Amino acid sequence: EVQLVESGGALVQAGGSLRLSCTASGFTFDDYAIGWFHQAPGKERQAISCITSKSSGGKTYYEVTVKGRFTIGSDNAANTVYLQMNDLKPEDTGRYYCAAHSDGYFCGASYDYDYWGQGTQVTVSS
């Protein structure tokens, strides 16, 4: 059974930090690209960061509003991708999802992803 489990969401003050984790099972983790998505209240899910597969070199990508504040990383031995979130802002509030893309060389849009987690809630107070 394929599973993606996010954790690490919390209530934090603006300017604070959180580290989200996405732990995968049930598929060959090293061959997949993993993306993080943010869904703000009342808005559509948006891609914010991605790391390509280990076999493709683990390239990282960031959406412009998080670049310089968020860092994505992978621990392939633990089948886990992390999202370090620094200098959090109230607009970062929302549910964060990780997803796996079977074309490990490619990040793409949300409809490209094969598997999704249930998400973890992040709330940033001003």
N, CA, C and O atoms as a printed pandas DataFrame, in Angstrom:
     atom_number atom_name residue_name chain_id  residue_number  x_coord  y_coord  z_coord
0              1         N          GLU        A               1    0.846   -1.203    0.000
1              2        CA          GLU        A               1    0.000    0.000    0.000
2              3         C          GLU        A               1    0.876    1.245    0.000
3              4         O          GLU        A               1    1.797    1.377    0.806
4              5         N          VAL        A               2    0.573    2.153   -0.917
5              6        CA          VAL        A               2    1.314    3.412   -0.988
6              7         C          VAL        A               2    0.829    4.355    0.106
7              8         O          VAL        A               2   -0.372    4.542    0.302
8              9         N          GLN        A               3    1.781    4.938    0.805
9             10        CA          GLN        A               3    1.439    5.929    1.821
10            11         C          GLN        A               3    2.429    7.074    1.795
11            12         O          GLN        A               3    3.632    6.872    1.629
12            13         N          LEU        A               4    1.910    8.271    1.960
13            14        CA          LEU        A               4    2.707    9.467    2.204
14            15         C          LEU        A               4    2.132   10.104    3.458
15            16         O          LEU        A               4    0.945   10.424    3.508
16            17         N          VAL        A               5    2.962   10.285    4.458
17            18        CA          VAL        A               5    2.484   10.809    5.733
18            19         C          VAL        A               5    3.265   12.076    6.066
19            20         O          VAL        A               5    4.483   12.047    6.238
20            21         N          GLU        A               6    2.538   13.186    6.152
21            22        CA          GLU        A               6    3.145   14.454    6.522
22            23         C          GLU        A               6    3.061   14.644    8.032
23            24         O          GLU        A               6    2.143   14.151    8.687
24            25         N          SER        A               7    4.028   15.363    8.564
25            26        CA          SER        A               7    4.009   15.722    9.975
26            27         C          SER        A               7    4.788   17.007   10.162
27            28         O          SER        A               7    5.511   17.450    9.270
28            29         N          GLY        A               8    4.629   17.606   11.348
29            30        CA          GLY        A               8    5.405   18.792   11.685
30            31         C          GLY        A               8    4.629   20.088   11.669
31            32         O          GLY        A               8    5.153   21.123   12.080
32            33         N          GLY        A               9    3.394   20.058   11.207
33            34        CA          GLY        A               9    2.606   21.277   11.216
34            35         C          GLY        A               9    2.264   21.706   12.633
35            36         O          GLY        A               9    2.156   20.880   13.539
36            37         N          ALA        A              10    2.094   23.024   12.811
37            38        CA          ALA        A              10    1.822   23.558   14.146
38            39         C          ALA        A              10    1.375   25.002   14.025
39            40         O          ALA        A              10    1.340   25.577   12.937
40            41         N          LEU        A              11    1.033   25.574   15.175
41            42        CA          LEU        A              11    0.768   27.001   15.294
42            43         C          LEU        A              11    2.074   27.680   15.676
43            44         O          LEU        A              11    2.733   27.282   16.636
44            45         N          VAL        A              12    2.443   28.704   14.921
45            46        CA          VAL        A              12    3.712   29.392   15.169
46            47         C          VAL        A              12    3.522   30.888   14.933
47            48         O          VAL        A              12    2.651   31.297   14.165
48            49         N          GLN        A              13    4.331   31.685   15.588
49            50        CA          GLN        A              13    4.260   33.137   15.394
50            51         C          GLN        A              13    5.004   33.534   14.122
51            52         O          GLN        A              13    5.922   32.844   13.679
52            53         N          ALA        A              14    4.594   34.643   13.553
53            54        CA          ALA        A              14    5.282   35.176   12.378
54            55         C          ALA        A              14    6.766   35.360   12.695
55            56         O          ALA        A              14    7.136   35.820   13.775
56            57         N          GLY        A              15    7.594   34.995   11.738
57            58        CA          GLY        A              15    9.036   35.035   11.928
58            59         C          GLY        A              15    9.625   33.741   12.451
59            60         O          GLY        A              15   10.844   33.573   12.479
60            61         N          GLY        A              16    8.767   32.833   12.862
61            62        CA          GLY        A              16    9.218   31.565   13.401
62            63         C          GLY        A              16    9.537   30.541   12.323
63            64         O          GLY        A              16    9.483   30.832   11.129
64            65         N          SER        A              17    9.869   29.340   12.769
65            66        CA          SER        A              17   10.280   28.267   11.858
66            67         C          SER        A              17    9.543   26.973   12.181
67            68         O          SER        A              17    9.128   26.727   13.314
68            69         N          LEU        A              18    9.401   26.171   11.159
69            70        CA          LEU        A              18    8.870   24.813   11.303
70            71         C          LEU        A              18    9.611   23.909   10.329
71            72         O          LEU        A              18   10.136   24.357    9.310
72            73         N          ARG        A              19    9.638   22.634   10.667
73            74        CA          ARG        A              19   10.197   21.641    9.755
74            75         C          ARG        A              19    9.140   20.576    9.504
75            76         O          ARG        A              19    8.752   19.839   10.411
76            77         N          LEU        A              20    8.686   20.510    8.271
77            78        CA          LEU        A              20    7.715   19.494    7.890
78            79         C          LEU        A              20    8.446   18.266    7.369
79            80         O          LEU        A              20    9.518   18.365    6.773
80            81         N          SER        A              21    7.844   17.110    7.608
81            82        CA          SER        A              21    8.388   15.849    7.109
82            83         C          SER        A              21    7.343   15.135    6.282
83            84         O          SER        A              21    6.143   15.239    6.536
84            85         N          CYS        A              22    7.817   14.412    5.294
85            86        CA          CYS        A              22    6.954   13.584    4.449
86            87         C          CYS        A              22    7.629   12.224    4.349
87            88         O          CYS        A              22    8.682   12.089    3.726
88            89         N          THR        A              23    7.020   11.223    4.964
89            90        CA          THR        A              23    7.590    9.880    4.958
90            91         C          THR        A              23    6.772    8.985    4.044
91            92         O          THR        A              23    5.549    8.903    4.155
92            93         N          ALA        A              24    7.472    8.320    3.141
93            94        CA          ALA        A              24    6.816    7.536    2.096
94            95         C          ALA        A              24    7.027    6.042    2.295
95            96         O          ALA        A              24    8.025    5.610    2.871
96            97         N          SER        A              25    6.069    5.264    1.806
97            98        CA          SER        A              25    6.201    3.815    1.797
98            99         C          SER        A              25    5.345    3.257    0.670
99           100         O          SER        A              25    4.406    3.903    0.203
100          101         N          GLY        A              26    5.687    2.044    0.241
101          102        CA          GLY        A              26    4.871    1.365   -0.759
102          103         C          GLY        A              26    5.264    1.604   -2.197
103          104         O          GLY        A              26    4.603    1.101   -3.105
104          105         N          PHE        A              27    6.329    2.363   -2.431
105          106        CA          PHE        A              27    6.826    2.560   -3.788
106          107         C          PHE        A              27    8.323    2.813   -3.704
107          108         O          PHE        A              27    8.865    3.020   -2.619
108          109         N          THR        A              28    8.991    2.795   -4.856
109          110        CA          THR        A              28   10.445    2.951   -4.898
110          111         C          THR        A              28   10.787    4.427   -4.762
111          112         O          THR        A              28   10.825    5.171   -5.742
112          113         N          PHE        A              29   11.030    4.820   -3.550
113          114        CA          PHE        A              29   11.203    6.238   -3.213
114          115         C          PHE        A              29   12.291    6.896   -4.056
115          116         O          PHE        A              29   12.124    8.032   -4.501
116          117         N          ASP        A              30   13.398    6.200   -4.279
117          118        CA          ASP        A              30   14.537    6.789   -4.983
118          119         C          ASP        A              30   14.212    7.188   -6.423
119          120         O          ASP        A              30   14.937    7.987   -7.016
120          121         N          ASP        A              31   13.143    6.648   -6.991
121          122        CA          ASP        A              31   12.808    6.905   -8.392
122          123         C          ASP        A              31   11.789    8.025   -8.587
123          124         O          ASP        A              31   11.473    8.385   -9.720
124          125         N          TYR        A              32   11.279    8.572   -7.497
125          126        CA          TYR        A              32   10.186    9.533   -7.573
126          127         C          TYR        A              32   10.653   10.933   -7.227
127          128         O          TYR        A              32   11.533   11.120   -6.387
128          129         N          ALA        A              33   10.047   11.922   -7.889
129          130        CA          ALA        A              33   10.162   13.307   -7.447
130          131         C          ALA        A              33    9.117   13.538   -6.351
131          132         O          ALA        A              33    8.012   12.997   -6.409
132          133         N          ILE        A              34    9.474   14.329   -5.376
133          134        CA          ILE        A              34    8.560   14.649   -4.278
134          135         C          ILE        A              34    8.319   16.151   -4.256
135          136         O          ILE        A              34    9.259   16.945   -4.270
136          137         N          GLY        A              35    7.068   16.519   -4.222
137          138        CA          GLY        A              35    6.712   17.933   -4.177
138          139         C          GLY        A              35    5.962   18.284   -2.907
139          140         O          GLY        A              35    5.288   17.450   -2.303
140          141         N          TRP        A              36    6.097   19.539   -2.523
141          142        CA          TRP        A              36    5.301   20.088   -1.426
142          143         C          TRP        A              36    4.325   21.110   -2.005
143          144         O          TRP        A              36    4.669   21.904   -2.881
144          145         N          PHE        A              37    3.097   21.065   -1.488
145          146        CA          PHE        A              37    2.040   21.933   -1.964
146          147         C          PHE        A              37    1.393   22.641   -0.778
147          148         O          PHE        A              37    1.294   22.088    0.317
148          149         N          HIS        A              38    0.966   23.847   -1.016
149          150        CA          HIS        A              38    0.328   24.663    0.015
150          151         C          HIS        A              38   -1.087   25.014   -0.429
151          152         O          HIS        A              38   -1.314   25.484   -1.544
152          153         N          GLN        A              39   -2.037   24.770    0.482
153          154        CA          GLN        A              39   -3.407   25.183    0.206
154          155         C          GLN        A              39   -3.847   26.144    1.295
155          156         O          GLN        A              39   -4.123   25.741    2.425
156          157         N          ALA        A              40   -3.910   27.412    0.943
157          158        CA          ALA        A              40   -4.379   28.425    1.881
158          159         C          ALA        A              40   -5.897   28.336    1.989
159          160         O          ALA        A              40   -6.557   27.830    1.082
160          161         N          PRO        A              41   -6.452   28.827    3.097
161          162        CA          PRO        A              41   -7.912   28.772    3.279
162          163         C          PRO        A              41   -8.654   29.419    2.111
163          164         O          PRO        A              41   -8.392   30.570    1.762
164          165         N          GLY        A              42   -9.571   28.680    1.516
165          166        CA          GLY        A              42  -10.381   29.205    0.427
166          167         C          GLY        A              42   -9.683   29.305   -0.917
167          168         O          GLY        A              42  -10.240   29.860   -1.864
168          169         N          LYS        A              43   -8.476   28.776   -1.012
169          170        CA          LYS        A              43   -7.711   28.893   -2.259
170          171         C          LYS        A              43   -7.344   27.509   -2.786
171          172         O          LYS        A              43   -7.484   26.501   -2.094
172          173         N          GLU        A              44   -6.872   27.491   -4.024
173          174        CA          GLU        A              44   -6.453   26.248   -4.637
174          175         C          GLU        A              44   -5.076   25.830   -4.133
175          176         O          GLU        A              44   -4.277   26.646   -3.672
176          177         N          ARG        A              45   -4.834   24.534   -4.239
177          178        CA          ARG        A              45   -3.536   23.993   -3.860
178          179         C          ARG        A              45   -2.461   24.498   -4.831
179          180         O          ARG        A              45   -2.660   24.514   -6.046
180          181         N          GLN        A              46   -1.323   24.908   -4.270
181          182        CA          GLN        A              46   -0.267   25.488   -5.086
182          183         C          GLN        A              46    1.056   24.785   -4.808
183          184         O          GLN        A              46    1.403   24.528   -3.656
184          185         N          ALA        A              47    1.781   24.481   -5.860
185          186        CA          ALA        A              47    3.111   23.900   -5.690
186          187         C          ALA        A              47    4.066   24.942   -5.140
187          188         O          ALA        A              47    4.111   26.069   -5.634
188          189         N          ILE        A              48    4.829   24.574   -4.121
189          190        CA          ILE        A              48    5.775   25.517   -3.543
190          191         C          ILE        A              48    7.223   25.029   -3.608
191          192         O          ILE        A              48    8.145   25.844   -3.614
192          193         N          SER        A              49    7.431   23.731   -3.655
193          194        CA          SER        A              49    8.795   23.232   -3.704
194          195         C          SER        A              49    8.782   21.797   -4.184
195          196         O          SER        A              49    7.780   21.092   -4.070
196          197         N          CYS        A              50    9.918   21.378   -4.723
197          198        CA          CYS        A              50   10.015   20.015   -5.235
198          199         C          CYS        A              50   11.469   19.595   -5.230
199          200         O          CYS        A              50   12.372   20.421   -5.367
200          201         N          ILE        A              51   11.685   18.296   -5.070
201          202        CA          ILE        A              51   13.017   17.742   -5.234
202          203         C          ILE        A              51   12.898   16.552   -6.180
203          204         O          ILE        A              51   12.052   15.678   -5.990
204          205         N          THR        A              52   13.745   16.528   -7.192
205          206        CA          THR        A              52   13.676   15.422   -8.148
206          207         C          THR        A              52   14.296   14.171   -7.530
207          208         O          THR        A              52   14.869   14.228   -6.442
208          209         N          SER        A              53   14.183   13.070   -8.212
209          210        CA          SER        A              53   14.597   11.791   -7.655
210          211         C          SER        A              53   16.111   11.725   -7.442
211          212         O          SER        A              53   16.880   12.486   -8.029
212          213         N          LYS        A              54   16.506   10.794   -6.585
213          214        CA          LYS        A              54   17.929   10.590   -6.318
214          215         C          LYS        A              54   18.653   10.279   -7.621
215          216         O          LYS        A              54   19.746   10.790   -7.866
216          217         N          SER        A              55   18.050    9.447   -8.450
217          218        CA          SER        A              55   18.694    9.033   -9.698
218          219         C          SER        A              55   18.822   10.173  -10.700
219          220         O          SER        A              55   19.642   10.098  -11.614
220          221         N          SER        A              56   18.033   11.218  -10.546
221          222        CA          SER        A              56   18.124   12.375  -11.436
222          223         C          SER        A              56   18.956   13.491  -10.840
223          224         O          SER        A              56   19.078   14.563  -11.432
224          225         N          GLY        A              57   19.525   13.247   -9.680
225          226        CA          GLY        A              57   20.422   14.225   -9.089
226          227         C          GLY        A              57   19.846   15.051   -7.963
227          228         O          GLY        A              57   20.539   15.901   -7.404
228          229         N          GLY        A              58   18.597   14.820   -7.620
229          230        CA          GLY        A              58   18.010   15.534   -6.490
230          231         C          GLY        A              58   17.984   17.040   -6.654
231          232         O          GLY        A              58   18.327   17.778   -5.730
232          233         N          LYS        A              59   17.581   17.492   -7.813
233          234        CA          LYS        A              59   17.507   18.940   -8.055
234          235         C          LYS        A              59   16.328   19.520   -7.282
235          236         O          LYS        A              59   15.291   18.877   -7.118
236          237         N          THR        A              60   16.511   20.745   -6.817
237          238        CA          THR        A              60   15.472   21.386   -6.021
238          239         C          THR        A              60   14.893   22.593   -6.737
239          240         O          THR        A              60   15.584   23.287   -7.482
240          241         N          TYR        A              61   13.607   22.829   -6.497
241          242        CA          TYR        A              61   12.894   23.943   -7.095
242          243         C          TYR        A              61   12.017   24.604   -6.040
243          244         O          TYR        A              61   11.494   23.943   -5.143
244          245         N          TYR        A              62   11.865   25.919   -6.164
245          246        CA          TYR        A              62   11.071   26.679   -5.210
246          247         C          TYR        A              62   10.185   27.676   -5.933
247          248         O          TYR        A              62   10.590   28.295   -6.917
248          249         N          GLU        A              63    8.982   27.819   -5.432
249          250        CA          GLU        A              63    8.102   28.876   -5.904
250          251         C          GLU        A              63    8.648   30.195   -5.371
251          252         O          GLU        A              63    9.257   30.232   -4.302
252          253         N          VAL        A              64    8.430   31.278   -6.117
253          254        CA          VAL        A              64    9.114   32.533   -5.829
254          255         C          VAL        A              64    8.802   33.068   -4.434
255          256         O          VAL        A              64    9.661   33.703   -3.821
256          257         N          THR        A              65    7.605   32.832   -3.920
257          258        CA          THR        A              65    7.250   33.417   -2.620
258          259         C          THR        A              65    7.917   32.705   -1.443
259          260         O          THR        A              65    7.925   33.230   -0.329
260          261         N          VAL        A              66    8.472   31.525   -1.675
261          262        CA          VAL        A              66    9.138   30.808   -0.580
262          263         C          VAL        A              66   10.644   30.714   -0.776
263          264         O          VAL        A              66   11.363   30.313    0.139
264          265         N          LYS        A              67   11.123   31.074   -1.946
265          266        CA          LYS        A              67   12.560   30.979   -2.221
266          267         C          LYS        A              67   13.338   31.854   -1.259
267          268         O          LYS        A              67   13.016   33.026   -1.066
268          269         N          GLY        A              68   14.365   31.275   -0.658
269          270        CA          GLY        A              68   15.158   31.995    0.319
270          271         C          GLY        A              68   14.675   31.814    1.746
271          272         O          GLY        A              68   15.406   32.109    2.691
272          273         N          ARG        A              69   13.443   31.329    1.914
273          274        CA          ARG        A              69   12.886   31.076    3.254
274          275         C          ARG        A              69   12.712   29.589    3.531
275          276         O          ARG        A              69   12.887   29.140    4.664
276          277         N          PHE        A              70   12.372   28.831    2.509
277          278        CA          PHE        A              70   12.119   27.393    2.663
278          279         C          PHE        A              70   13.244   26.612    2.004
279          280         O          PHE        A              70   13.812   27.035    0.997
280          281         N          THR        A              71   13.553   25.463    2.593
281          282        CA          THR        A              71   14.568   24.574    2.037
282          283         C          THR        A              71   14.034   23.159    2.029
283          284         O          THR        A              71   13.556   22.663    3.049
284          285         N          ILE        A              72   14.113   22.511    0.886
285          286        CA          ILE        A              72   13.684   21.123    0.761
286          287         C          ILE        A              72   14.911   20.229    0.785
287          288         O          ILE        A              72   15.956   20.569    0.230
288          289         N          GLY        A              73   14.769   19.084    1.433
289          290        CA          GLY        A              73   15.865   18.128    1.497
290          291         C          GLY        A              73   15.321   16.710    1.581
291          292         O          GLY        A              73   14.152   16.493    1.900
292          293         N          SER        A              74   16.182   15.763    1.292
293          294        CA          SER        A              74   15.744   14.375    1.245
294          295         C          SER        A              74   16.689   13.479    2.014
295          296         O          SER        A              74   17.908   13.610    1.911
296          297         N          ASP        A              75   16.121   12.567    2.785
297          298        CA          ASP        A              75   16.878   11.496    3.433
298          299         C          ASP        A              75   16.388   10.199    2.818
299          300         O          ASP        A              75   15.417    9.603    3.283
300          301         N          ASN        A              76   17.073    9.768    1.764
301          302        CA          ASN        A              76   16.585    8.608    1.016
302          303         C          ASN        A              76   16.646    7.326    1.839
303          304         O          ASN        A              76   15.845    6.417    1.625
304          305         N          ALA        A              77   17.574    7.245    2.764
305          306        CA          ALA        A              77   17.648    6.059    3.625
306          307         C          ALA        A              77   16.400    5.930    4.482
307          308         O          ALA        A              77   16.009    4.825    4.858
308          309         N          ALA        A              78   15.778    7.057    4.789
309          310        CA          ALA        A              78   14.576    7.064    5.626
310          311         C          ALA        A              78   13.301    7.269    4.812
311          312         O          ALA        A              78   12.214    7.399    5.375
312          313         N          ASN        A              79   13.438    7.299    3.479
313          314        CA          ASN        A              79   12.279    7.545    2.606
314          315         C          ASN        A              79   11.510    8.794    3.031
315          316         O          ASN        A              79   10.280    8.800    3.069
316          317         N          THR        A              80   12.242    9.829    3.344
317          318        CA          THR        A              80   11.629   11.032    3.902
318          319         C          THR        A              80   12.157   12.277    3.194
319          320         O          THR        A              80   13.350   12.405    2.920
320          321         N          VAL        A              81   11.245   13.171    2.914
321          322        CA          VAL        A              81   11.599   14.499    2.396
322          323         C          VAL        A              81   11.185   15.526    3.445
323          324         O          VAL        A              81   10.116   15.421    4.047
324          325         N          TYR        A              82   12.038   16.510    3.652
325          326        CA          TYR        A              82   11.794   17.546    4.646
326          327         C          TYR        A              82   11.537   18.881    3.955
327          328         O          TYR        A              82   11.979   19.112    2.829
328          329         N          LEU        A              83   10.814   19.750    4.650
329          330        CA          LEU        A              83   10.669   21.130    4.200
330          331         C          LEU        A              83   10.943   22.016    5.408
331          332         O          LEU        A              83   10.112   22.137    6.309
332          333         N          GLN        A              84   12.115   22.629    5.413
333          334        CA          GLN        A              84   12.472   23.564    6.477
334          335         C          GLN        A              84   11.888   24.919    6.112
335          336         O          GLN        A              84   12.191   25.469    5.053
336          337         N          MET        A              85   11.055   25.453    6.988
337          338        CA          MET        A              85   10.336   26.691    6.720
338          339         C          MET        A              85   10.786   27.736    7.729
339          340         O          MET        A              85   10.520   27.610    8.925
340          341         N          ASN        A              86   11.464   28.761    7.249
341          342        CA          ASN        A              86   11.957   29.833    8.116
342          343         C          ASN        A              86   11.253   31.142    7.784
343          344         O          ASN        A              86   10.652   31.295    6.721
344          345         N          ASP        A              87   11.344   32.080    8.718
345          346        CA          ASP        A              87   10.739   33.401    8.524
346          347         C          ASP        A              87    9.293   33.275    8.047
347          348         O          ASP        A              87    8.899   33.866    7.043
348          349         N          LEU        A              88    8.529   32.504    8.779
349          350        CA          LEU        A              88    7.149   32.247    8.369
350          351         C          LEU        A              88    6.305   33.508    8.460
351          352         O          LEU        A              88    6.496   34.346    9.342
352          353         N          LYS        A              89    5.369   33.623    7.529
353          354        CA          LYS        A              89    4.490   34.779    7.428
354          355         C          LYS        A              89    3.042   34.315    7.561
355          356         O          LYS        A              89    2.742   33.151    7.295
356          357         N          PRO        A              90    2.142   35.209    7.967
357          358        CA          PRO        A              90    0.730   34.799    8.087
358          359         C          PRO        A              90    0.178   34.202    6.788
359          360         O          PRO        A              90   -0.676   33.317    6.830
360          361         N          GLU        A              91    0.654   34.673    5.651
361          362        CA          GLU        A              91    0.158   34.133    4.376
362          363         C          GLU        A              91    0.650   32.712    4.106
363          364         O          GLU        A              91    0.200   32.080    3.150
364          365         N          ASP        A              92    1.552   32.208    4.918
365          366        CA          ASP        A              92    1.977   30.806    4.806
366          367         C          ASP        A              92    0.993   29.855    5.488
367          368         O          ASP        A              92    1.129   28.635    5.392
368          369         N          THR        A              93    0.014   30.419    6.169
369          370        CA          THR        A              93   -0.997   29.601    6.830
370          371         C          THR        A              93   -1.735   28.736    5.815
371          372         O          THR        A              93   -2.049   29.178    4.710
372          373         N          GLY        A              94   -2.005   27.498    6.212
373          374        CA          GLY        A              94   -2.748   26.595    5.343
374          375         C          GLY        A              94   -2.353   25.166    5.581
375          376         O          GLY        A              94   -1.609   24.846    6.508
376          377         N          ARG        A              95   -2.866   24.317    4.726
377          378        CA          ARG        A              95   -2.536   22.900    4.824
378          379         C          ARG        A              95   -1.433   22.594    3.811
379          380         O          ARG        A              95   -1.464   23.048    2.667
380          381         N          TYR        A              96   -0.474   21.823    4.264
381          382        CA          TYR        A              96    0.675   21.473    3.435
382          383         C          TYR        A              96    0.622   19.987    3.103
383          384         O          TYR        A              96    0.483   19.136    3.982
384          385         N          TYR        A              97    0.734   19.707    1.829
385          386        CA          TYR        A              97    0.678   18.335    1.329
386          387         C          TYR        A              97    1.990   17.985    0.641
387          388         O          TYR        A              97    2.623   18.833    0.013
388          389         N          CYS        A              98    2.387   16.725    0.769
389          390        CA          CYS        A              98    3.452   16.230   -0.084
390          391         C          CYS        A              98    2.845   15.250   -1.080
391          392         O          CYS        A              98    1.804   14.641   -0.834
392          393         N          ALA        A              99    3.529   15.119   -2.210
393          394        CA          ALA        A              99    3.049   14.246   -3.266
394          395         C          ALA        A              99    4.231   13.650   -4.000
395          396         O          ALA        A              99    5.321   14.223   -4.011
396          397         N          ALA        A             100    4.014   12.498   -4.612
397          398        CA          ALA        A             100    5.074   11.786   -5.322
398          399         C          ALA        A             100    4.740   11.686   -6.797
399          400         O          ALA        A             100    3.610   11.388   -7.181
400          401         N          HIS        A             101    5.761   11.946   -7.624
401          402        CA          HIS        A             101    5.634   11.967   -9.082
402          403         C          HIS        A             101    6.513   10.853   -9.642
403          404         O          HIS        A             101    7.714   10.819   -9.374
404          405         N          SER        A             102    5.925    9.943  -10.416
405          406        CA          SER        A             102    6.662    8.774  -10.897
406          407         C          SER        A             102    7.733    9.120  -11.927
407          408         O          SER        A             102    8.675    8.351  -12.116
408          409         N          ASP        A             103    7.601   10.266  -12.595
409          410        CA          ASP        A             103    8.684   10.730  -13.468
410          411         C          ASP        A             103    9.653   11.513  -12.590
411          412         O          ASP        A             103    9.482   12.715  -12.384
412          413         N          GLY        A             104   10.639   10.848  -12.088
413          414        CA          GLY        A             104   11.525   11.425  -11.089
414          415         C          GLY        A             104   12.347   12.603  -11.553
415          416         O          GLY        A             104   12.911   13.332  -10.737
416          417         N          TYR        A             105   12.422   12.798  -12.876
417          418        CA          TYR        A             105   13.180   13.910  -13.422
418          419         C          TYR        A             105   12.350   15.191  -13.495
419          420         O          TYR        A             105   12.864   16.235  -13.894
420          421         N          PHE        A             106   11.111   15.126  -13.126
421          422        CA          PHE        A             106   10.172   16.195  -13.458
422          423         C          PHE        A             106    9.350   16.559  -12.239
423          424         O          PHE        A             106    8.855   15.674  -11.541
424          425         N          CYS        A             107    9.196   17.853  -11.967
425          426        CA          CYS        A             107    8.367   18.281  -10.844
426          427         C          CYS        A             107    6.920   18.508  -11.272
427          428         O          CYS        A             107    6.030   17.783  -10.827
428          429         N          GLY        A             108    6.674   19.478  -12.107
429          430        CA          GLY        A             108    5.362   19.640  -12.705
430          431         C          GLY        A             108    4.286   20.221  -11.820
431          432         O          GLY        A             108    4.550   20.695  -10.715
432          433         N          ALA        A             109    3.060   20.176  -12.329
433          434        CA          ALA        A             109    1.896   20.723  -11.628
434          435         C          ALA        A             109    1.234   19.633  -10.791
435          436         O          ALA        A             109    1.604   18.461  -10.871
436          437         N          SER        A             110    0.263   20.029   -9.999
437          438        CA          SER        A             110   -0.355   19.089   -9.064
438          439         C          SER        A             110   -0.985   17.894   -9.776
439          440         O          SER        A             110   -0.964   16.785   -9.242
440          441         N          TYR        A             111   -1.542   18.095  -10.961
441          442        CA          TYR        A             111   -2.211   16.991  -11.668
442          443         C          TYR        A             111   -1.234   15.966  -12.214
443          444         O          TYR        A             111   -1.651   14.900  -12.669
444          445         N          ASP        A             112    0.064   16.267  -12.178
445          446        CA          ASP        A             112    1.078   15.320  -12.630
446          447         C          ASP        A             112    1.429   14.284  -11.578
447          448         O          ASP        A             112    2.044   13.265  -11.893
448          449         N          TYR        A             113    1.045   14.529  -10.333
449          450        CA          TYR        A             113    1.496   13.685   -9.231
450          451         C          TYR        A             113    0.604   12.461   -9.046
451          452         O          TYR        A             113   -0.613   12.516   -9.224
452          453         N          ASP        A             114    1.255   11.350   -8.682
453          454        CA          ASP        A             114    0.570   10.064   -8.600
454          455         C          ASP        A             114   -0.007    9.778   -7.215
455          456         O          ASP        A             114   -1.092    9.210   -7.094
456          457         N          TYR        A             115    0.713   10.167   -6.188
457          458        CA          TYR        A             115    0.315    9.835   -4.819
458          459         C          TYR        A             115    0.359   11.089   -3.964
459          460         O          TYR        A             115    1.205   11.965   -4.143
460          461         N          TRP        A             116   -0.588   11.146   -3.018
461          462        CA          TRP        A             116   -0.705   12.311   -2.132
462          463         C          TRP        A             116   -0.841   11.868   -0.688
463          464         O          TRP        A             116   -1.390   10.809   -0.382
464          465         N          GLY        A             117   -0.316   12.721    0.196
465          466        CA          GLY        A             117   -0.572   12.542    1.609
466          467         C          GLY        A             117   -1.835   13.277    2.030
467          468         O          GLY        A             117   -2.503   13.913    1.214
468          469         N          GLN        A             118   -2.148   13.179    3.315
469          470        CA          GLN        A             118   -3.364   13.798    3.847
470          471         C          GLN        A             118   -3.131   15.257    4.282
471          472         O          GLN        A             118   -4.081   16.007    4.506
472          473         N          GLY        A             119   -1.887   15.631    4.392
473          474        CA          GLY        A             119   -1.581   17.011    4.724
474          475         C          GLY        A             119   -1.332   17.237    6.200
475          476         O          GLY        A             119   -1.706   16.427    7.048
476          477         N          THR        A             120   -0.689   18.365    6.488
477          478        CA          THR        A             120   -0.449   18.791    7.859
478          479         C          THR        A             120   -0.721   20.289    7.928
479          480         O          THR        A             120   -0.372   21.034    7.013
480          481         N          GLN        A             121   -1.348   20.724    9.023
481          482        CA          GLN        A             121   -1.804   22.116    9.135
482          483         C          GLN        A             121   -0.725   23.014    9.726
483          484         O          GLN        A             121   -0.106   22.696   10.741
484          485         N          VAL        A             122   -0.521   24.143    9.060
485          486        CA          VAL        A             122    0.387   25.177    9.551
486          487         C          VAL        A             122   -0.417   26.459    9.736
487          488         O          VAL        A             122   -1.109   26.908    8.823
488          489         N          THR        A             123   -0.319   27.034   10.914
489          490        CA          THR        A             123   -0.979   28.299   11.182
490          491         C          THR        A             123    0.055   29.283   11.699
491          492         O          THR        A             123    0.741   29.020   12.687
492          493         N          VAL        A             124    0.160   30.425   11.017
493          494        CA          VAL        A             124    1.131   31.445   11.392
494          495         C          VAL        A             124    0.362   32.660   11.895
495          496         O          VAL        A             124   -0.398   33.281   11.153
496          497         N          SER        A             125    0.569   32.986   13.150
497          498        CA          SER        A             125   -0.120   34.125   13.740
498          499         C          SER        A             125    0.715   35.391   13.601
499          500         O          SER        A             125    1.945   35.353   13.634
500          501         N          SER        A             126    0.020   36.507   13.445
501          502        CA          SER        A             126    0.730   37.789   13.264
502          503         C          SER        A             126    1.008   38.462   14.593
503          504         O          SER        A             126    1.594   39.544   14.626
